[in-house]
PDB file of C-alpha atoms and ligand atoms in Angstrom:
ATOM      1  CA  MET P  18     123.554 -63.004 -32.550  1.00 53.00           C
ATOM      2  CA  SER P  19     123.903 -60.041 -30.272  1.00 70.00           C
ATOM      3  CA  VAL P  20     121.189 -57.401 -30.247  1.00 82.00           C
ATOM      4  CA  LYS P  21     121.945 -53.707 -30.237  1.00 85.00           C
ATOM      5  CA  LEU P  22     120.083 -50.928 -28.551  1.00 92.00           C
ATOM      6  CA  ASN P  23     119.634 -47.563 -30.241  1.00 92.00           C
ATOM      7  CA  PRO P  24     122.988 -45.675 -30.434  1.00 88.00           C
ATOM      8  CA  GLU P  25     121.175 -42.718 -28.832  1.00 87.00           C
ATOM      9  CA  ALA P  26     120.401 -44.820 -25.769  1.00 90.00           C
ATOM     10  CA  GLU P  27     123.587 -43.953 -23.942  1.00 90.00           C
ATOM     11  CA  LYS P  28     122.710 -40.256 -24.091  1.00 94.00           C
ATOM     12  CA  ILE P  29     119.342 -40.665 -22.387  1.00 97.00           C
ATOM     13  CA  TYR P  30     120.631 -40.701 -18.827  1.00 96.00           C
ATOM     14  CA  GLY P  31     122.581 -37.489 -19.354  1.00 97.00           C
ATOM     15  CA  ARG P  32     119.550 -35.805 -20.900  1.00 98.00           C
ATOM     16  CA  ILE P  33     117.401 -36.796 -17.904  1.00 98.00           C
ATOM     17  CA  GLU P  34     120.035 -35.446 -15.510  1.00 97.00           C
ATOM     18  CA  LYS P  35     120.234 -32.196 -17.481  1.00 98.00           C
ATOM     19  CA  ALA P  36     116.452 -31.773 -17.535  1.00 98.00           C
ATOM     20  CA  LYS P  37     116.372 -32.375 -13.781  1.00 98.00           C
ATOM     21  CA  ALA P  38     119.121 -29.822 -13.139  1.00 98.00           C
ATOM     22  CA  ASP P  39     117.362 -27.268 -15.375  1.00 98.00           C
ATOM     23  CA  ALA P  40     114.212 -27.797 -13.304  1.00 98.00           C
ATOM     24  CA  GLY P  41     116.164 -27.455 -10.041  1.00 98.00           C
ATOM     25  CA  ARG P  42     115.318 -31.017  -9.050  1.00 98.00           C
ATOM     26  CA  ASN P  43     117.448 -33.638  -7.322  1.00 95.00           C
ATOM     27  CA  ASP P  44     114.862 -36.332  -6.620  1.00 96.00           C
ATOM     28  CA  LYS P  45     114.996 -39.685  -8.410  1.00 96.00           C
ATOM     29  CA  ILE P  46     113.238 -40.050 -11.735  1.00 98.00           C
ATOM     30  CA  PHE P  47     112.300 -43.632 -12.502  1.00 98.00           C
ATOM     31  CA  PHE P  48     112.732 -45.089 -15.971  1.00 98.00           C
ATOM     32  CA  ALA P  49     110.389 -47.510 -17.720  1.00 98.00           C
ATOM     33  CA  ALA P  50     111.823 -49.188 -20.820  1.00 98.00           C
ATOM     34  CA  VAL P  51     108.795 -49.430 -23.088  1.00 98.00           C
ATOM     35  CA  SER P  52     109.304 -52.841 -24.603  1.00 98.00           C
ATOM     36  CA  LYS P  53     106.159 -53.299 -26.725  1.00 97.00           C
ATOM     37  CA  THR P  54     107.074 -54.953 -30.069  1.00 96.00           C
ATOM     38  CA  ARG P  55     110.616 -55.716 -28.784  1.00 96.00           C
ATOM     39  CA  THR P  56     112.010 -59.200 -28.431  1.00 96.00           C
ATOM     40  CA  VAL P  57     113.007 -60.831 -25.173  1.00 97.00           C
ATOM     41  CA  ASP P  58     116.656 -60.552 -26.284  1.00 96.00           C
ATOM     42  CA  GLU P  59     116.326 -56.797 -26.732  1.00 96.00           C
ATOM     43  CA  MET P  60     114.671 -56.546 -23.338  1.00 97.00           C
ATOM     44  CA  LYS P  61     117.512 -58.463 -21.676  1.00 97.00           C
ATOM     45  CA  GLU P  62     119.921 -55.951 -23.194  1.00 96.00           C
ATOM     46  CA  ALA P  63     117.894 -53.104 -21.678  1.00 97.00           C
ATOM     47  CA  GLU P  64     117.783 -54.809 -18.286  1.00 97.00           C
ATOM     48  CA  LYS P  65     121.594 -54.589 -18.116  1.00 96.00           C
ATOM     49  CA  ILE P  66     121.401 -50.793 -17.974  1.00 96.00           C
ATOM     50  CA  SER P  67     121.598 -49.699 -14.364  1.00 96.00           C
ATOM     51  CA  TRP P  68     119.178 -46.774 -14.688  1.00 97.00           C
ATOM     52  CA  VAL P  69     116.358 -48.880 -16.185  1.00 98.00           C
ATOM     53  CA  ASP P  70     113.818 -49.568 -13.418  1.00 98.00           C
ATOM     54  CA  PHE P  71     110.803 -51.132 -15.185  1.00 98.00           C
ATOM     55  CA  PHE P  72     109.483 -52.650 -18.361  1.00 98.00           C
ATOM     56  CA  GLY P  73     106.364 -51.023 -19.828  1.00 98.00           C
ATOM     57  CA  GLU P  74     104.118 -53.130 -22.046  1.00 98.00           C
ATOM     58  CA  ASN P  75     100.833 -52.070 -23.592  1.00 97.00           C
ATOM     59  CA  ARG P  76      99.235 -55.407 -24.510  1.00 98.00           C
ATOM     60  CA  VAL P  77      98.351 -58.183 -22.096  1.00 98.00           C
ATOM     61  CA  GLN P  78      98.798 -61.002 -24.600  1.00 97.00           C
ATOM     62  CA  GLU P  79     102.186 -59.849 -25.823  1.00 97.00           C
ATOM     63  CA  ALA P  80     103.427 -59.396 -22.282  1.00 98.00           C
ATOM     64  CA  GLU P  81     102.119 -62.794 -21.256  1.00 97.00           C
ATOM     65  CA  SER P  82     104.101 -64.675 -23.885  1.00 96.00           C
ATOM     66  CA  LYS P  83     107.242 -62.627 -23.281  1.00 97.00           C
ATOM     67  CA  ARG P  84     107.086 -63.052 -19.526  1.00 95.00           C
ATOM     68  CA  LYS P  85     106.891 -66.793 -20.000  1.00 94.00           C
ATOM     69  CA  PHE P  86     110.164 -66.851 -21.930  1.00 94.00           C
ATOM     70  CA  TYR P  87     111.895 -64.103 -20.019  1.00 96.00           C
ATOM     71  CA  GLY P  88     112.641 -65.927 -16.806  1.00 92.00           C
ATOM     72  CA  SER P  89     113.450 -64.023 -13.677  1.00 92.00           C
ATOM     73  CA  SER P  90     114.101 -60.314 -13.899  1.00 93.00           C
ATOM     74  CA  ARG P  91     115.171 -57.580 -11.510  1.00 96.00           C
ATOM     75  CA  LEU P  92     112.629 -55.303 -13.210  1.00 98.00           C
ATOM     76  CA  MET P  93     108.928 -54.952 -12.457  1.00 97.00           C
ATOM     77  CA  TRP P  94     106.529 -55.001 -15.393  1.00 98.00           C
ATOM     78  CA  ARG P  95     104.033 -52.164 -15.804  1.00 98.00           C
ATOM     79  CA  LEU P  96     100.890 -52.256 -17.954  1.00 98.00           C
ATOM     80  CA  ILE P  97     100.747 -48.893 -19.741  1.00 98.00           C
ATOM     81  CA  GLY P  98      98.177 -49.631 -22.484  1.00 98.00           C
ATOM     82  CA  HIS P  99      94.392 -49.639 -22.340  1.00 97.00           C
ATOM     83  CA  LEU P 100      93.030 -52.663 -20.488  1.00 98.00           C
ATOM     84  CA  GLN P 101      89.903 -54.439 -21.725  1.00 97.00           C
ATOM     85  CA  ALA P 102      87.602 -55.791 -19.029  1.00 96.00           C
ATOM     86  CA  ASN P 103      87.908 -59.393 -20.235  1.00 97.00           C
ATOM     87  CA  LYS P 104      91.697 -59.274 -19.794  1.00 98.00           C
ATOM     88  CA  ALA P 105      91.627 -57.887 -16.254  1.00 98.00           C
ATOM     89  CA  ARG P 106      92.385 -61.188 -14.529  1.00 98.00           C
ATOM     90  CA  LYS P 107      95.261 -62.017 -16.850  1.00 98.00           C
ATOM     91  CA  ALA P 108      96.648 -58.501 -16.386  1.00 98.00           C
ATOM     92  CA  ILE P 109      96.699 -58.895 -12.610  1.00 98.00           C
ATOM     93  CA  GLU P 110      98.514 -62.202 -12.969  1.00 97.00           C
ATOM     94  CA  ILE P 111     101.179 -60.869 -15.321  1.00 96.00           C
ATOM     95  CA  PHE P 112     101.839 -57.275 -14.309  1.00 98.00           C
ATOM     96  CA  ASP P 113     103.299 -55.864 -11.119  1.00 98.00           C
ATOM     97  CA  THR P 114     101.381 -52.636 -11.581  1.00 98.00           C
ATOM     98  CA  ILE P 115      98.516 -51.422 -13.771  1.00 98.00           C
ATOM     99  CA  ASP P 116      99.070 -47.837 -14.873  1.00 98.00           C
ATOM    100  CA  SER P 117      96.164 -47.437 -17.281  1.00 98.00           C
ATOM    101  CA  LEU P 118      93.166 -47.565 -14.959  1.00 98.00           C
ATOM    102  CA  ASP P 119      90.637 -45.343 -16.716  1.00 98.00           C
ATOM    103  CA  SER P 120      87.086 -46.251 -15.671  1.00 98.00           C
ATOM    104  CA  ILE P 121      84.939 -47.006 -12.645  1.00 98.00           C
ATOM    105  CA  ASP P 122      83.860 -50.358 -14.096  1.00 98.00           C
ATOM    106  CA  LEU P 123      87.456 -51.426 -14.527  1.00 98.00           C
ATOM    107  CA  ALA P 124      88.370 -50.313 -10.988  1.00 98.00           C
ATOM    108  CA  VAL P 125      85.528 -52.339  -9.486  1.00 98.00           C
ATOM    109  CA  ARG P 126      86.389 -55.386 -11.570  1.00 98.00           C
ATOM    110  CA  LEU P 127      90.128 -55.253 -10.811  1.00 98.00           C
ATOM    111  CA  ASN P 128      89.356 -54.902  -7.131  1.00 98.00           C
ATOM    112  CA  ARG P 129      87.027 -57.900  -7.138  1.00 98.00           C
ATOM    113  CA  ILE P 130      89.577 -60.110  -8.893  1.00 98.00           C
ATOM    114  CA  ALA P 131      92.432 -58.876  -6.691  1.00 98.00           C
ATOM    115  CA  ALA P 132      90.346 -59.740  -3.610  1.00 98.00           C
ATOM    116  CA  GLU P 133      89.679 -63.230  -4.984  1.00 98.00           C
ATOM    117  CA  LEU P 134      93.407 -63.704  -5.493  1.00 97.00           C
ATOM    118  CA  GLY P 135      94.252 -62.262  -2.088  1.00 97.00           C
ATOM    119  CA  LYS P 136      96.342 -59.493  -3.674  1.00 98.00           C
ATOM    120  CA  VAL P 137      96.627 -55.742  -3.379  1.00 98.00           C
ATOM    121  CA  VAL P 138      97.288 -54.397  -6.876  1.00 98.00           C
ATOM    122  CA  PRO P 139      99.234 -51.143  -7.328  1.00 98.00           C
ATOM    123  CA  VAL P 140      97.546 -48.886  -9.895  1.00 98.00           C
ATOM    124  CA  LEU P 141      97.837 -45.482 -11.538  1.00 98.00           C
ATOM    125  CA  ILE P 142      94.838 -43.630 -12.918  1.00 98.00           C
ATOM    126  CA  GLU P 143      95.406 -42.631 -16.550  1.00 98.00           C
ATOM    127  CA  VAL P 144      94.029 -39.206 -17.429  1.00 98.00           C
ATOM    128  CA  ASN P 145      93.489 -37.864 -20.937  1.00 97.00           C
ATOM    129  CA  THR P 146      95.019 -34.402 -20.539  1.00 96.00           C
ATOM    130  CA  SER P 147      95.517 -33.792 -24.260  1.00 92.00           C
ATOM    131  CA  GLY P 148      91.866 -33.633 -25.281  1.00 89.00           C
ATOM    132  CA  GLU P 149      92.698 -35.923 -28.215  1.00 88.00           C
ATOM    133  CA  ALA P 150      89.801 -38.331 -28.788  1.00 84.00           C
ATOM    134  CA  SER P 151      92.151 -41.106 -29.891  1.00 84.00           C
ATOM    135  CA  LYS P 152      93.934 -41.142 -26.543  1.00 85.00           C
ATOM    136  CA  SER P 153      92.869 -43.357 -23.701  1.00 91.00           C
ATOM    137  CA  GLY P 154      92.494 -42.201 -20.129  1.00 97.00           C
ATOM    138  CA  VAL P 155      89.636 -40.748 -18.126  1.00 97.00           C
ATOM    139  CA  GLU P 156      88.397 -37.290 -19.113  1.00 96.00           C
ATOM    140  CA  PRO P 157      89.463 -34.644 -16.581  1.00 96.00           C
ATOM    141  CA  SER P 158      85.766 -33.811 -15.937  1.00 96.00           C
ATOM    142  CA  LYS P 159      85.172 -37.381 -14.744  1.00 97.00           C
ATOM    143  CA  PHE P 160      88.429 -37.692 -12.857  1.00 98.00           C
ATOM    144  CA  HIS P 161      87.235 -36.966  -9.313  1.00 98.00           C
ATOM    145  CA  GLU P 162      84.446 -39.484  -9.467  1.00 98.00           C
ATOM    146  CA  LEU P 163      86.931 -42.155 -10.572  1.00 98.00           C
ATOM    147  CA  LEU P 164      89.454 -41.069  -7.946  1.00 98.00           C
ATOM    148  CA  ASP P 165      86.888 -41.444  -5.162  1.00 98.00           C
ATOM    149  CA  THR P 166      85.873 -44.894  -6.425  1.00 98.00           C
ATOM    150  CA  VAL P 167      89.459 -46.118  -6.701  1.00 98.00           C
ATOM    151  CA  THR P 168      90.317 -45.010  -3.187  1.00 98.00           C
ATOM    152  CA  GLU P 169      87.327 -46.995  -1.855  1.00 98.00           C
ATOM    153  CA  GLN P 170      88.657 -50.256  -3.346  1.00 98.00           C
ATOM    154  CA  LYS P 171      90.476 -52.128  -0.594  1.00 98.00           C
ATOM    155  CA  ASN P 172      92.448 -54.362  -2.956  1.00 98.00           C
ATOM    156  CA  LEU P 173      93.791 -51.547  -5.114  1.00 98.00           C
ATOM    157  CA  ARG P 174      96.627 -49.282  -4.017  1.00 98.00           C
ATOM    158  CA  LEU P 175      96.593 -45.944  -5.813  1.00 98.00           C
ATOM    159  CA  ASP P 176     100.211 -44.909  -6.406  1.00 98.00           C
ATOM    160  CA  GLY P 177      99.659 -41.951  -8.705  1.00 98.00           C
ATOM    161  CA  LEU P 178      98.650 -40.750 -12.160  1.00 98.00           C
ATOM    162  CA  MET P 179      99.702 -41.262 -15.765  1.00 98.00           C
ATOM    163  CA  THR P 180      99.144 -39.342 -18.987  1.00 98.00           C
ATOM    164  CA  VAL P 181     100.232 -39.394 -22.632  1.00 97.00           C
ATOM    165  CA  GLY P 182     101.038 -35.897 -23.894  1.00 96.00           C
ATOM    166  CA  PRO P 183      99.530 -34.436 -27.078  1.00 96.00           C
ATOM    167  CA  LEU P 184     101.044 -35.328 -30.415  1.00 93.00           C
ATOM    168  CA  THR P 185     102.388 -31.897 -31.396  1.00 94.00           C
ATOM    169  CA  ASP P 186     105.651 -29.988 -31.679  1.00 92.00           C
ATOM    170  CA  ASP P 187     104.087 -27.057 -29.849  1.00 95.00           C
ATOM    171  CA  GLU P 188     106.041 -27.081 -26.600  1.00 95.00           C
ATOM    172  CA  ARG P 189     103.441 -24.907 -24.844  1.00 96.00           C
ATOM    173  CA  LEU P 190     100.637 -27.394 -25.481  1.00 96.00           C
ATOM    174  CA  VAL P 191     102.802 -30.279 -24.295  1.00 97.00           C
ATOM    175  CA  ARG P 192     103.784 -28.426 -21.137  1.00 98.00           C
ATOM    176  CA  ALA P 193     100.161 -27.421 -20.454  1.00 97.00           C
ATOM    177  CA  SER P 194      99.058 -31.038 -20.669  1.00 97.00           C
ATOM    178  CA  PHE P 195     101.743 -32.182 -18.202  1.00 98.00           C
ATOM    179  CA  ALA P 196     101.044 -29.222 -15.910  1.00 98.00           C
ATOM    180  CA  GLU P 197      97.400 -30.272 -15.795  1.00 98.00           C
ATOM    181  CA  LEU P 198      98.347 -33.761 -14.612  1.00 98.00           C
ATOM    182  CA  ARG P 199     100.590 -32.267 -11.954  1.00 98.00           C
ATOM    183  CA  ARG P 200      97.739 -30.090 -10.690  1.00 98.00           C
ATOM    184  CA  LEU P 201      95.471 -33.132 -10.613  1.00 98.00           C
ATOM    185  CA  ILE P 202      97.936 -35.148  -8.535  1.00 98.00           C
ATOM    186  CA  GLU P 203      98.473 -32.319  -6.070  1.00 98.00           C
ATOM    187  CA  ASP P 204      94.732 -31.929  -5.744  1.00 98.00           C
ATOM    188  CA  SER P 205      94.308 -35.716  -5.357  1.00 98.00           C
ATOM    189  CA  ARG P 206      96.881 -35.886  -2.580  1.00 98.00           C
ATOM    190  CA  SER P 207      95.073 -33.297  -0.528  1.00 98.00           C
ATOM    191  CA  ARG P 208      91.649 -34.798  -1.305  1.00 97.00           C
ATOM    192  CA  THR P 209      92.634 -38.375  -0.368  1.00 97.00           C
ATOM    193  CA  GLY P 210      95.544 -37.961   2.043  1.00 98.00           C
ATOM    194  CA  LEU P 211      97.426 -40.602   0.041  1.00 98.00           C
ATOM    195  CA  PRO P 212     101.117 -40.042  -0.800  1.00 98.00           C
ATOM    196  CA  MET P 213     100.631 -40.862  -4.512  1.00 98.00           C
ATOM    197  CA  PRO P 214     104.349 -40.628  -5.337  1.00 98.00           C
ATOM    198  CA  VAL P 215     104.143 -41.569  -9.032  1.00 98.00           C
ATOM    199  CA  LEU P 216     103.577 -38.947 -11.737  1.00 98.00           C
ATOM    200  CA  SER P 217     104.088 -40.940 -14.950  1.00 98.00           C
ATOM    201  CA  MET P 218     104.537 -38.674 -17.949  1.00 98.00           C
ATOM    202  CA  GLY P 219     107.065 -38.210 -20.732  1.00 98.00           C
ATOM    203  CA  MET P 220     108.021 -40.409 -23.702  1.00 98.00           C
ATOM    204  CA  SER P 221     110.883 -40.290 -26.239  1.00 97.00           C
ATOM    205  CA  GLY P 222     109.722 -37.022 -27.794  1.00 96.00           C
ATOM    206  CA  ASP P 223     108.652 -35.094 -24.715  1.00 97.00           C
ATOM    207  CA  PHE P 224     110.343 -36.434 -21.571  1.00 98.00           C
ATOM    208  CA  GLU P 225     112.309 -33.255 -20.943  1.00 98.00           C
ATOM    209  CA  ALA P 226     109.121 -31.176 -20.902  1.00 98.00           C
ATOM    210  CA  ALA P 227     107.569 -33.764 -18.578  1.00 98.00           C
ATOM    211  CA  ILE P 228     110.503 -33.570 -16.180  1.00 98.00           C
ATOM    212  CA  ALA P 229     110.204 -29.781 -16.171  1.00 98.00           C
ATOM    213  CA  GLU P 230     106.574 -30.248 -15.059  1.00 98.00           C
ATOM    214  CA  GLY P 231     107.385 -32.712 -12.289  1.00 98.00           C
ATOM    215  CA  SER P 232     107.373 -36.187 -13.849  1.00 98.00           C
ATOM    216  CA  THR P 233     108.747 -38.905 -11.551  1.00 98.00           C
ATOM    217  CA  LEU P 234     108.523 -41.737 -14.113  1.00 98.00           C
ATOM    218  CA  VAL P 235     109.377 -41.470 -17.798  1.00 98.00           C
ATOM    219  CA  ARG P 236     108.342 -44.166 -20.277  1.00 98.00           C
ATOM    220  CA  ILE P 237     110.739 -44.476 -23.168  1.00 98.00           C
ATOM    221  CA  GLY P 238     110.730 -46.899 -26.087  1.00 98.00           C
ATOM    222  CA  THR P 239     112.025 -45.492 -29.376  1.00 97.00           C
ATOM    223  CA  LEU P 240     114.970 -43.597 -27.966  1.00 97.00           C
ATOM    224  CA  LEU P 241     116.170 -46.684 -26.129  1.00 97.00           C
ATOM    225  CA  PHE P 242     115.509 -49.461 -28.629  1.00 96.00           C
ATOM    226  CA  GLY P 243     115.299 -47.586 -31.971  1.00 94.00           C
ATOM    227  CA  PRO P 244     112.251 -47.170 -34.215  1.00 91.00           C
ATOM    228  CA  ARG P 245     109.436 -49.665 -33.707  1.00 87.00           C
ATOM    229  CA  ASP P 246     108.555 -52.119 -36.442  1.00 79.00           C
ATOM    230  CA  TYR P 247     104.888 -53.162 -36.178  1.00 71.00           C
ATOM    231  CA  ARG P 248     104.416 -56.425 -38.025  1.00 60.00           C
TER     232      ARG P 248
HETATM  233  C1  PLP L   4     104.619 -46.639 -26.755  1.00 75.48           C
HETATM  234  C2  PLP L   4     104.389 -45.892 -25.503  1.00 75.48           C
HETATM  235  C3  PLP L   4     105.426 -45.160 -24.885  1.00 75.48           C
HETATM  236  C4  PLP L   4     106.817 -45.016 -25.475  1.00 75.48           C
HETATM  237  O1  PLP L   4     106.792 -44.261 -26.646  1.00 75.48           O
HETATM  238  P1  PLP L   4     108.170 -43.840 -27.371  1.00 75.48           P
HETATM  239  O2  PLP L   4     107.760 -42.652 -28.165  1.00 75.48           O
HETATM  240  O3  PLP L   4     108.557 -44.987 -28.221  1.00 75.48           O
HETATM  241  O4  PLP L   4     109.169 -43.529 -26.344  1.00 75.48           O
HETATM  242  C5  PLP L   4     105.139 -44.533 -23.678  1.00 75.48           C
HETATM  243  N1  PLP L   4     103.920 -44.601 -23.102  1.00 75.48           N
HETATM  244  C6  PLP L   4     102.898 -45.283 -23.662  1.00 75.48           C
HETATM  245  C7  PLP L   4     101.582 -45.310 -22.975  1.00 75.48           C
HETATM  246  C8  PLP L   4     103.101 -45.949 -24.870  1.00 75.48           C
HETATM  247  O5  PLP L   4     102.075 -46.617 -25.431  1.00 75.48           O
END
């Protein structure tokens, strides 16, 4: 049986290019296919698309079983969901990068395990820019303290920041949330001297707004695979 991606999927690339042109940008925007709840067969279909750069998964256990069956892949796997302390070791084993680093405790723990394994783990700090209590990510008021801790960890490599925009149709609120993350990354680059190239923001419903505010990595599930079925 052959699996089908969402019919809208073929329009995504053009929409990204248009959003870039509207923003006067010609840098590369990376694309994470958010494959939570999707089967390995669906993921293999997505891997065939030339502009897909990564898989994004939000649960360690789900990713672990899929990676086992998947076999080799040209794509790196990114952890984009909240990471519980007791799954930190597993996460380092399975994922190529951890994008949801949101606390000092987790940074210290990941660093210790990475050192034990003789690895340097690429990470993003996730910031809650929407003010929504249900969202994960460090509060902006605690961001600098976390930033300073992460940069002290020799076995973590801080590549940038991630956020999930607010759940609203109000374009101004969405833009403001993404603009805040952009300000934080600019500020972080001058504070740390690190290049921090990755500004991960934008999902199926708001990636164009994110690109307008400087996103370099969009994370798209629904628009690529179709509606999710949580069972
Ligand atoms: C599920 C998820 C996405 C993708 O959401 P879609 O609306 O399906 O594109 C992106 N980022 C994170 C952190 C997610 O959990």
